[in-house]
Amino acid sequence: MEKTSRADHRHDAAAQRLRFIPPSRAYLTCELPAPFPDVLDQLTYVTLDDCQQCRPALLDRVAGDERATLELVFWACFITSETYCGIPSRLVADDEPPDAPFRASATFRALARQYGAHGRIEDTVWIHRTAAQRREAADTAVTLVAGLSRWSTDFLYQ
Ligand SMILES: [Zn+2]
């Protein structure tokens, strides 16, 4: 079964609200084997639509593949870095205030720190991550890009 979303509804219209290049057209992400470029796009669109019906299965799907998750995180870090002229400290700090409007997962923070420092994410910091950690990183990545699409730079500082 290769279903990426429920047959009774689609989220393609959300593509119009994505202010950034979708994962399927991003450098590296577009070179993932099928169906991952499309799965990453769909995850982005259901996140923009805030659809809790489609989102969990798509997150599981992405987290099941190390490469797909890593490229998704890289894509989100690239967009974030372009938006804020670097990775904001709020996104990587471990002592973020509990009332912050957006909390990045611990796994995402570790990867974003690497990206901020070196402009890339080494496989070595990635290779021992569990599926649950990949899932939380993917969750943060698309939530972040959806938030930046909606609120631009205000997103992290509402
Ligand atoms: Zn849906």
CSV table of N, CA and C and ligand atoms in Angstrom, one decimal:
chain,number,residue,atom,x,y,z
A,1,MET,N,0.8,-1.2,0.0
A,1,MET,CA,0.0,0.0,0.0
A,1,MET,C,0.9,1.2,0.0
A,2,GLU,N,0.7,2.0,-1.0
A,2,GLU,CA,1.5,3.2,-1.2
A,2,GLU,C,0.8,4.5,-0.9
A,3,LYS,N,-0.2,4.4,0.0
A,3,LYS,CA,-1.0,5.6,0.2
A,3,LYS,C,-0.3,6.6,1.0
A,4,THR,N,-0.2,7.9,0.6
A,4,THR,CA,0.4,8.9,1.3
A,4,THR,C,-0.7,9.8,2.0
A,5,SER,N,-1.9,9.7,1.5
A,5,SER,CA,-2.9,10.5,2.2
A,5,SER,C,-4.3,9.7,2.0
A,6,ARG,N,-5.2,10.1,2.8
A,6,ARG,CA,-6.5,9.5,2.7
A,6,ARG,C,-7.1,9.8,1.3
A,7,ALA,N,-7.8,8.8,0.7
A,7,ALA,CA,-8.4,9.0,-0.6
A,7,ALA,C,-9.5,10.1,-0.6
A,8,ASP,N,-10.1,10.3,0.5
A,8,ASP,CA,-11.2,11.2,0.5
A,8,ASP,C,-10.9,12.7,0.5
A,9,HIS,N,-9.7,13.1,0.7
A,9,HIS,CA,-9.3,14.5,0.5
A,9,HIS,C,-7.8,14.6,0.1
A,10,ARG,N,-7.5,15.8,-0.4
A,10,ARG,CA,-6.2,16.1,-0.9
A,10,ARG,C,-5.7,17.4,-0.3
A,11,HIS,N,-4.4,17.6,-0.3
A,11,HIS,CA,-3.9,18.9,0.3
A,11,HIS,C,-3.1,19.7,-0.8
A,12,ASP,N,-3.3,19.4,-2.0
A,12,ASP,CA,-2.5,20.1,-3.1
A,12,ASP,C,-2.7,21.6,-3.0
A,13,ALA,N,-3.8,22.1,-2.6
A,13,ALA,CA,-4.1,23.5,-2.6
A,13,ALA,C,-3.1,24.2,-1.7
A,14,ALA,N,-2.6,23.5,-0.7
A,14,ALA,CA,-1.7,24.1,0.3
A,14,ALA,C,-0.4,24.5,-0.4
A,15,ALA,N,-0.1,23.9,-1.5
A,15,ALA,CA,1.1,24.3,-2.3
A,15,ALA,C,1.2,25.8,-2.6
A,16,GLN,N,0.0,26.3,-2.8
A,16,GLN,CA,-0.1,27.8,-3.1
A,16,GLN,C,0.4,28.6,-1.9
A,17,ARG,N,0.3,28.1,-0.7
A,17,ARG,CA,0.6,28.9,0.5
A,17,ARG,C,2.0,28.6,0.9
A,18,LEU,N,2.7,27.7,0.3
A,18,LEU,CA,4.1,27.5,0.7
A,18,LEU,C,4.9,28.5,0.1
A,19,ARG,N,5.6,29.3,0.9
A,19,ARG,CA,6.4,30.5,0.3
A,19,ARG,C,7.7,30.1,-0.1
A,20,PHE,N,8.1,28.8,0.1
A,20,PHE,CA,9.4,28.3,-0.2
A,20,PHE,C,9.4,27.2,-1.3
A,21,ILE,N,10.6,26.9,-1.7
A,21,ILE,CA,10.6,25.8,-2.7
A,21,ILE,C,10.2,24.5,-2.0
A,22,PRO,N,9.4,23.7,-2.6
A,22,PRO,CA,8.9,22.4,-1.9
A,22,PRO,C,10.1,21.4,-1.9
A,23,PRO,N,10.0,20.5,-1.0
A,23,PRO,CA,11.1,19.5,-0.9
A,23,PRO,C,11.5,18.8,-2.2
A,24,SER,N,10.4,18.5,-3.0
A,24,SER,CA,10.7,17.7,-4.2
A,24,SER,C,11.5,18.5,-5.2
A,25,ARG,N,11.6,19.8,-5.1
A,25,ARG,CA,12.4,20.6,-6.0
A,25,ARG,C,13.6,21.2,-5.4
A,26,ALA,N,13.9,20.8,-4.1
A,26,ALA,CA,15.1,21.3,-3.5
A,26,ALA,C,16.3,20.5,-3.8
A,27,TYR,N,17.5,21.1,-3.8
A,27,TYR,CA,18.7,20.4,-4.0
A,27,TYR,C,18.9,19.2,-3.1
A,28,LEU,N,19.3,18.1,-3.5
A,28,LEU,CA,19.4,16.8,-2.7
A,28,LEU,C,18.1,16.1,-2.5
A,29,THR,N,17.1,16.9,-1.9
A,29,THR,CA,15.9,16.2,-1.6
A,29,THR,C,15.2,15.7,-2.8
A,30,CYS,N,15.4,16.4,-4.0
A,30,CYS,CA,14.8,15.9,-5.2
A,30,CYS,C,15.4,14.7,-5.7
A,31,GLU,N,16.6,14.3,-5.2
A,31,GLU,CA,17.3,13.2,-5.7
A,31,GLU,C,17.0,11.9,-4.9
A,32,LEU,N,16.2,12.0,-3.9
A,32,LEU,CA,15.8,10.9,-3.1
A,32,LEU,C,15.0,9.9,-4.0
A,33,PRO,N,15.1,8.6,-3.8
A,33,PRO,CA,14.3,7.7,-4.6
A,33,PRO,C,12.8,7.9,-4.4
A,34,ALA,N,12.0,7.6,-5.4
A,34,ALA,CA,10.6,7.7,-5.3
A,34,ALA,C,10.1,6.7,-4.3
A,35,PRO,N,9.1,7.0,-3.5
A,35,PRO,CA,8.2,8.1,-3.7
A,35,PRO,C,8.5,9.3,-2.7
A,36,PHE,N,9.8,9.3,-2.2
A,36,PHE,CA,10.0,10.2,-1.1
A,36,PHE,C,9.9,11.7,-1.4
A,37,PRO,N,10.4,12.1,-2.6
A,37,PRO,CA,10.1,13.6,-2.8
A,37,PRO,C,8.7,13.9,-2.7
A,38,ASP,N,7.8,13.1,-3.2
A,38,ASP,CA,6.4,13.4,-3.1
A,38,ASP,C,5.8,13.3,-1.7
A,39,VAL,N,6.3,12.3,-1.0
A,39,VAL,CA,5.9,12.1,0.4
A,39,VAL,C,6.3,13.3,1.2
A,40,LEU,N,7.5,13.8,1.0
A,40,LEU,CA,8.0,15.0,1.7
A,40,LEU,C,7.1,16.3,1.4
A,41,ASP,N,6.7,16.4,0.1
A,41,ASP,CA,5.8,17.5,-0.3
A,41,ASP,C,4.5,17.3,0.4
A,42,GLN,N,4.0,16.1,0.4
A,42,GLN,CA,2.6,15.9,1.0
A,42,GLN,C,2.7,16.2,2.5
A,43,LEU,N,3.8,15.8,3.2
A,43,LEU,CA,3.9,16.1,4.6
A,43,LEU,C,3.9,17.6,4.9
A,44,THR,N,4.6,18.3,4.0
A,44,THR,CA,4.7,19.8,4.1
A,44,THR,C,3.3,20.3,3.9
A,45,TYR,N,2.5,19.9,3.0
A,45,TYR,CA,1.2,20.4,2.7
A,45,TYR,C,0.2,20.1,3.8
A,46,VAL,N,0.2,18.8,4.3
A,46,VAL,CA,-0.7,18.5,5.4
A,46,VAL,C,-0.4,19.3,6.7
A,47,THR,N,0.9,19.6,6.8
A,47,THR,CA,1.3,20.5,8.0
A,47,THR,C,0.8,21.9,7.8
A,48,LEU,N,0.8,22.4,6.6
A,48,LEU,CA,0.3,23.7,6.3
A,48,LEU,C,-1.2,23.7,6.5
A,49,ASP,N,-1.9,22.6,6.2
A,49,ASP,CA,-3.3,22.5,6.4
A,49,ASP,C,-3.7,22.1,7.8
A,50,ASP,N,-2.6,21.8,8.6
A,50,ASP,CA,-2.8,21.3,10.0
A,50,ASP,C,-3.8,20.1,10.1
A,51,CYS,N,-3.6,19.1,9.2
A,51,CYS,CA,-4.5,18.0,9.1
A,51,CYS,C,-3.9,16.8,10.0
A,52,GLN,N,-4.6,16.6,11.1
A,52,GLN,CA,-4.1,15.6,12.0
A,52,GLN,C,-4.6,14.2,11.6
A,53,GLN,N,-5.4,14.1,10.5
A,53,GLN,CA,-5.8,12.8,10.0
A,53,GLN,C,-4.7,12.2,9.1
A,54,CYS,N,-4.0,13.1,8.3
A,54,CYS,CA,-3.0,12.6,7.4
A,54,CYS,C,-1.6,12.6,8.0
A,55,ARG,N,-1.4,13.6,8.9
A,55,ARG,CA,0.0,13.9,9.4
A,55,ARG,C,0.7,12.7,10.0
A,56,PRO,N,0.1,12.0,11.0
A,56,PRO,CA,0.9,10.9,11.7
A,56,PRO,C,1.5,9.9,10.8
A,57,ALA,N,0.7,9.4,9.8
A,57,ALA,CA,1.1,8.4,8.9
A,57,ALA,C,2.3,8.9,8.0
A,58,LEU,N,2.2,10.1,7.6
A,58,LEU,CA,3.2,10.7,6.7
A,58,LEU,C,4.5,10.8,7.5
A,59,LEU,N,4.4,11.3,8.8
A,59,LEU,CA,5.6,11.4,9.6
A,59,LEU,C,6.3,10.0,9.9
A,60,ASP,N,5.5,9.0,10.1
A,60,ASP,CA,6.0,7.7,10.2
A,60,ASP,C,6.8,7.2,9.0
A,61,ARG,N,6.2,7.5,7.9
A,61,ARG,CA,6.7,7.2,6.6
A,61,ARG,C,8.1,7.8,6.4
A,62,VAL,N,8.2,9.1,6.7
A,62,VAL,CA,9.4,9.8,6.5
A,62,VAL,C,10.5,9.3,7.5
A,63,ALA,N,10.0,9.1,8.8
A,63,ALA,CA,11.0,8.7,9.8
A,63,ALA,C,11.5,7.3,9.6
A,64,GLY,N,10.8,6.6,8.8
A,64,GLY,CA,11.3,5.2,8.4
A,64,GLY,C,12.5,5.2,7.5
A,65,ASP,N,12.8,6.3,7.0
A,65,ASP,CA,13.9,6.4,6.0
A,65,ASP,C,15.0,7.5,6.5
A,66,GLU,N,16.2,7.0,6.8
A,66,GLU,CA,17.2,8.0,7.3
A,66,GLU,C,17.5,9.1,6.4
A,67,ARG,N,17.7,8.7,5.1
A,67,ARG,CA,18.1,9.7,4.2
A,67,ARG,C,17.0,10.8,3.9
A,68,ALA,N,15.8,10.3,3.8
A,68,ALA,CA,14.7,11.2,3.6
A,68,ALA,C,14.5,12.2,4.7
A,69,THR,N,14.7,11.7,6.0
A,69,THR,CA,14.5,12.6,7.1
A,69,THR,C,15.7,13.6,7.2
A,70,LEU,N,16.9,13.1,6.9
A,70,LEU,CA,18.0,14.0,7.0
A,70,LEU,C,17.9,15.1,5.9
A,71,GLU,N,17.5,14.8,4.7
A,71,GLU,CA,17.4,15.8,3.7
A,71,GLU,C,16.2,16.8,4.0
A,72,LEU,N,15.2,16.3,4.7
A,72,LEU,CA,14.1,17.2,5.1
A,72,LEU,C,14.6,18.2,6.1
A,73,VAL,N,15.4,17.7,7.0
A,73,VAL,CA,15.9,18.6,8.1
A,73,VAL,C,16.9,19.6,7.4
A,74,PHE,N,17.7,19.1,6.5
A,74,PHE,CA,18.6,20.0,5.8
A,74,PHE,C,17.8,21.1,5.0
A,75,TRP,N,16.7,20.7,4.4
A,75,TRP,CA,15.9,21.6,3.6
A,75,TRP,C,15.3,22.7,4.6
A,76,ALA,N,14.8,22.3,5.7
A,76,ALA,CA,14.3,23.2,6.7
A,76,ALA,C,15.3,24.1,7.3
A,77,CYS,N,16.5,23.6,7.5
A,77,CYS,CA,17.6,24.4,8.0
A,77,CYS,C,18.0,25.5,7.0
A,78,PHE,N,18.1,25.1,5.7
A,78,PHE,CA,18.4,26.0,4.6
A,78,PHE,C,17.4,27.1,4.6
A,79,ILE,N,16.1,26.8,4.6
A,79,ILE,CA,15.1,27.8,4.5
A,79,ILE,C,15.2,28.8,5.7
A,80,THR,N,15.4,28.2,6.9
A,80,THR,CA,15.5,29.0,8.1
A,80,THR,C,16.6,29.9,8.1
A,81,SER,N,17.8,29.4,7.6
A,81,SER,CA,19.0,30.2,7.6
A,81,SER,C,18.8,31.3,6.6
A,82,GLU,N,18.2,31.1,5.5
A,82,GLU,CA,17.9,32.1,4.5
A,82,GLU,C,17.0,33.2,5.1
A,83,THR,N,16.0,32.7,5.8
A,83,THR,CA,15.0,33.6,6.4
A,83,THR,C,15.6,34.6,7.4
A,84,TYR,N,16.4,34.0,8.3
A,84,TYR,CA,17.0,34.7,9.5
A,84,TYR,C,18.4,35.1,9.3
A,85,CYS,N,19.0,34.9,8.1
A,85,CYS,CA,20.4,35.2,7.9
A,85,CYS,C,21.2,34.4,8.9
A,86,GLY,N,21.0,33.1,9.0
A,86,GLY,CA,21.7,32.2,9.9
A,86,GLY,C,20.6,31.5,10.8
A,87,ILE,N,21.1,30.5,11.5
A,87,ILE,CA,20.2,29.7,12.4
A,87,ILE,C,20.0,30.5,13.7
A,88,PRO,N,18.8,30.9,14.0
A,88,PRO,CA,18.6,31.7,15.2
A,88,PRO,C,18.9,30.9,16.5
A,89,SER,N,19.5,31.6,17.4
A,89,SER,CA,20.0,30.9,18.7
A,89,SER,C,18.8,30.3,19.4
A,90,ARG,N,17.6,30.9,19.2
A,90,ARG,CA,16.4,30.4,19.9
A,90,ARG,C,16.1,29.0,19.4
A,91,LEU,N,16.5,28.7,18.2
A,91,LEU,CA,16.1,27.4,17.6
A,91,LEU,C,17.1,26.3,18.1
A,92,VAL,N,18.2,26.7,18.6
A,92,VAL,CA,19.2,25.6,19.0
A,92,VAL,C,19.5,25.6,20.4
A,93,ALA,N,19.1,26.7,21.2
A,93,ALA,CA,19.4,26.7,22.6
A,93,ALA,C,18.6,25.7,23.4
A,94,ASP,N,19.3,25.1,24.4
A,94,ASP,CA,18.6,24.1,25.2
A,94,ASP,C,17.9,24.7,26.3
A,95,ASP,N,18.1,26.0,26.6
A,95,ASP,CA,17.5,26.7,27.7
A,95,ASP,C,16.4,27.6,27.3
A,96,GLU,N,15.7,27.2,26.2
A,96,GLU,CA,14.6,28.0,25.6
A,96,GLU,C,13.5,28.2,26.7
A,97,PRO,N,12.9,29.4,26.8
A,97,PRO,CA,11.8,29.6,27.8
A,97,PRO,C,10.7,28.6,27.5
A,98,PRO,N,10.1,28.1,28.5
A,98,PRO,CA,9.0,27.1,28.4
A,98,PRO,C,7.8,27.7,27.7
A,99,ASP,N,7.6,29.0,27.7
A,99,ASP,CA,6.5,29.6,27.1
A,99,ASP,C,6.8,30.1,25.6
A,100,ALA,N,7.9,29.7,25.1
A,100,ALA,CA,8.3,30.0,23.7
A,100,ALA,C,7.2,29.5,22.8
A,101,PRO,N,6.8,30.4,21.7
A,101,PRO,CA,5.7,30.0,20.8
A,101,PRO,C,6.0,28.7,20.1
A,102,PHE,N,7.3,28.4,19.9
A,102,PHE,CA,7.6,27.2,19.1
A,102,PHE,C,8.8,26.6,19.7
A,103,ARG,N,8.7,25.3,20.1
A,103,ARG,CA,9.8,24.5,20.7
A,103,ARG,C,10.3,23.5,19.7
A,104,ALA,N,11.6,23.6,19.3
A,104,ALA,CA,12.2,22.7,18.4
A,104,ALA,C,12.5,21.4,19.2
A,105,SER,N,12.4,20.2,18.6
A,105,SER,CA,12.7,19.0,19.3
A,105,SER,C,14.2,18.9,19.6
A,106,ALA,N,14.6,18.1,20.6
A,106,ALA,CA,16.0,18.0,20.9
A,106,ALA,C,16.8,17.5,19.7
A,107,THR,N,16.3,16.6,19.0
A,107,THR,CA,17.1,16.1,17.8
A,107,THR,C,17.2,17.1,16.8
A,108,PHE,N,16.2,17.9,16.5
A,108,PHE,CA,16.3,18.9,15.5
A,108,PHE,C,17.3,20.0,16.0
A,109,ARG,N,17.3,20.3,17.3
A,109,ARG,CA,18.2,21.4,17.8
A,109,ARG,C,19.7,20.9,17.5
A,110,ALA,N,19.9,19.7,17.8
A,110,ALA,CA,21.3,19.2,17.6
A,110,ALA,C,21.7,19.2,16.2
A,111,LEU,N,20.8,18.9,15.3
A,111,LEU,CA,21.1,18.9,13.8
A,111,LEU,C,21.3,20.4,13.3
A,112,ALA,N,20.4,21.2,13.8
A,112,ALA,CA,20.4,22.6,13.4
A,112,ALA,C,21.7,23.3,13.9
A,113,ARG,N,22.2,22.9,15.1
A,113,ARG,CA,23.4,23.5,15.6
A,113,ARG,C,24.6,23.1,14.6
A,114,GLN,N,24.6,21.9,14.2
A,114,GLN,CA,25.6,21.5,13.2
A,114,GLN,C,25.5,22.3,11.9
A,115,TYR,N,24.3,22.4,11.5
A,115,TYR,CA,24.0,23.2,10.2
A,115,TYR,C,24.5,24.6,10.4
A,116,GLY,N,24.2,25.2,11.5
A,116,GLY,CA,24.5,26.6,11.8
A,116,GLY,C,26.0,26.8,11.8
A,117,ALA,N,26.7,25.8,12.4
A,117,ALA,CA,28.2,25.9,12.6
A,117,ALA,C,28.9,25.6,11.3
A,118,HIS,N,28.5,24.6,10.5
A,118,HIS,CA,29.2,24.1,9.4
A,118,HIS,C,28.5,24.2,8.0
A,119,GLY,N,27.3,24.6,8.0
A,119,GLY,CA,26.5,24.6,6.8
A,119,GLY,C,26.2,23.3,6.2
A,120,ARG,N,26.4,22.2,7.0
A,120,ARG,CA,26.0,20.9,6.6
A,120,ARG,C,25.7,20.0,7.9
A,121,ILE,N,25.2,18.9,7.6
A,121,ILE,CA,24.9,18.0,8.7
A,121,ILE,C,25.7,16.7,8.5
A,122,GLU,N,26.6,16.4,9.3
A,122,GLU,CA,27.5,15.2,9.2
A,122,GLU,C,26.7,13.9,9.4
A,123,ASP,N,26.9,12.9,8.6
A,123,ASP,CA,26.3,11.6,8.8
A,123,ASP,C,26.6,11.1,10.2
A,124,THR,N,27.8,11.4,10.7
A,124,THR,CA,28.2,10.8,12.0
A,124,THR,C,27.3,11.3,13.2
A,125,VAL,N,26.7,12.5,13.1
A,125,VAL,CA,25.8,12.9,14.2
A,125,VAL,C,24.4,12.3,14.0
A,126,TRP,N,24.3,11.7,12.9
A,126,TRP,CA,22.9,11.3,12.4
A,126,TRP,C,22.7,9.8,12.5
A,127,ILE,N,23.8,9.1,12.4
A,127,ILE,CA,23.7,7.7,12.1
A,127,ILE,C,23.1,6.8,13.2
A,128,HIS,N,23.2,7.3,14.4
A,128,HIS,CA,22.7,6.5,15.5
A,128,HIS,C,21.3,6.9,16.0
A,129,ARG,N,20.7,7.8,15.3
A,129,ARG,CA,19.4,8.3,15.7
A,129,ARG,C,18.4,7.2,15.5
A,130,THR,N,17.4,7.1,16.5
A,130,THR,CA,16.4,6.2,16.4
A,130,THR,C,15.2,6.7,15.5
A,131,ALA,N,14.3,5.8,15.2
A,131,ALA,CA,13.2,6.2,14.4
A,131,ALA,C,12.4,7.3,15.1
A,132,ALA,N,12.2,7.2,16.4
A,132,ALA,CA,11.5,8.2,17.2
A,132,ALA,C,12.2,9.5,17.1
A,133,GLN,N,13.5,9.5,17.1
A,133,GLN,CA,14.3,10.8,17.0
A,133,GLN,C,14.1,11.4,15.6
A,134,ARG,N,14.2,10.5,14.6
A,134,ARG,CA,14.0,11.0,13.3
A,134,ARG,C,12.6,11.6,13.1
A,135,ARG,N,11.6,10.9,13.7
A,135,ARG,CA,10.3,11.4,13.6
A,135,ARG,C,10.1,12.8,14.2
A,136,GLU,N,10.7,13.0,15.4
A,136,GLU,CA,10.6,14.3,16.1
A,136,GLU,C,11.4,15.4,15.3
A,137,ALA,N,12.5,15.0,14.6
A,137,ALA,CA,13.2,16.0,13.8
A,137,ALA,C,12.4,16.3,12.6
A,138,ALA,N,11.8,15.4,12.0
A,138,ALA,CA,11.0,15.6,10.8
A,138,ALA,C,9.8,16.5,11.1
A,139,ASP,N,9.2,16.2,12.3
A,139,ASP,CA,8.0,17.0,12.8
A,139,ASP,C,8.4,18.4,13.0
A,140,THR,N,9.5,18.7,13.7
A,140,THR,CA,10.0,20.0,13.8
A,140,THR,C,10.3,20.7,12.5
A,141,ALA,N,11.0,20.0,11.6
A,141,ALA,CA,11.4,20.6,10.3
A,141,ALA,C,10.2,21.1,9.5
A,142,VAL,N,9.1,20.3,9.4
A,142,VAL,CA,8.0,20.8,8.6
A,142,VAL,C,7.1,21.8,9.3
A,143,THR,N,7.0,21.7,10.7
A,143,THR,CA,6.3,22.6,11.5
A,143,THR,C,7.0,24.0,11.3
A,144,LEU,N,8.3,24.0,11.4
A,144,LEU,CA,9.0,25.2,11.2
A,144,LEU,C,8.8,25.9,9.9
A,145,VAL,N,8.9,25.1,8.8
A,145,VAL,CA,8.8,25.7,7.5
A,145,VAL,C,7.3,26.2,7.3
A,146,ALA,N,6.3,25.4,7.8
A,146,ALA,CA,4.9,25.9,7.7
A,146,ALA,C,4.8,27.2,8.5
A,147,GLY,N,5.4,27.3,9.7
A,147,GLY,CA,5.3,28.5,10.5
A,147,GLY,C,5.9,29.7,9.8
A,148,LEU,N,7.0,29.5,9.2
A,148,LEU,CA,7.7,30.6,8.4
A,148,LEU,C,6.9,31.0,7.2
A,149,SER,N,6.2,30.0,6.6
A,149,SER,CA,5.4,30.3,5.5
A,149,SER,C,4.2,31.2,5.9
A,150,ARG,N,3.7,30.9,7.1
A,150,ARG,CA,2.5,31.7,7.6
A,150,ARG,C,2.9,33.1,8.1
A,151,TRP,N,4.0,33.0,9.0
A,151,TRP,CA,4.3,34.2,9.8
A,151,TRP,C,5.6,34.9,9.4
A,152,SER,N,6.4,34.3,8.5
A,152,SER,CA,7.7,34.8,8.1
A,152,SER,C,8.6,34.9,9.4
A,153,THR,N,9.4,36.0,9.5
A,153,THR,CA,10.4,36.0,10.5
A,153,THR,C,9.7,36.2,11.9
A,154,ASP,N,8.4,36.6,12.0
A,154,ASP,CA,7.7,36.7,13.2
A,154,ASP,C,7.5,35.4,13.9
A,155,PHE,N,7.6,34.3,13.2
A,155,PHE,CA,7.2,33.0,13.7
A,155,PHE,C,7.9,32.6,15.0
A,156,LEU,N,9.2,32.8,15.1
A,156,LEU,CA,9.9,32.4,16.3
A,156,LEU,C,9.8,33.4,17.4
A,157,TYR,N,9.2,34.6,17.1
A,157,TYR,CA,9.2,35.7,18.1
A,157,TYR,C,7.9,36.3,18.2
A,158,GLN,N,6.8,35.5,18.1
A,158,GLN,CA,5.4,36.0,18.2
A,158,GLN,C,5.2,36.7,19.6
B,1,ZN,ZN,-5.5,15.4,5.4
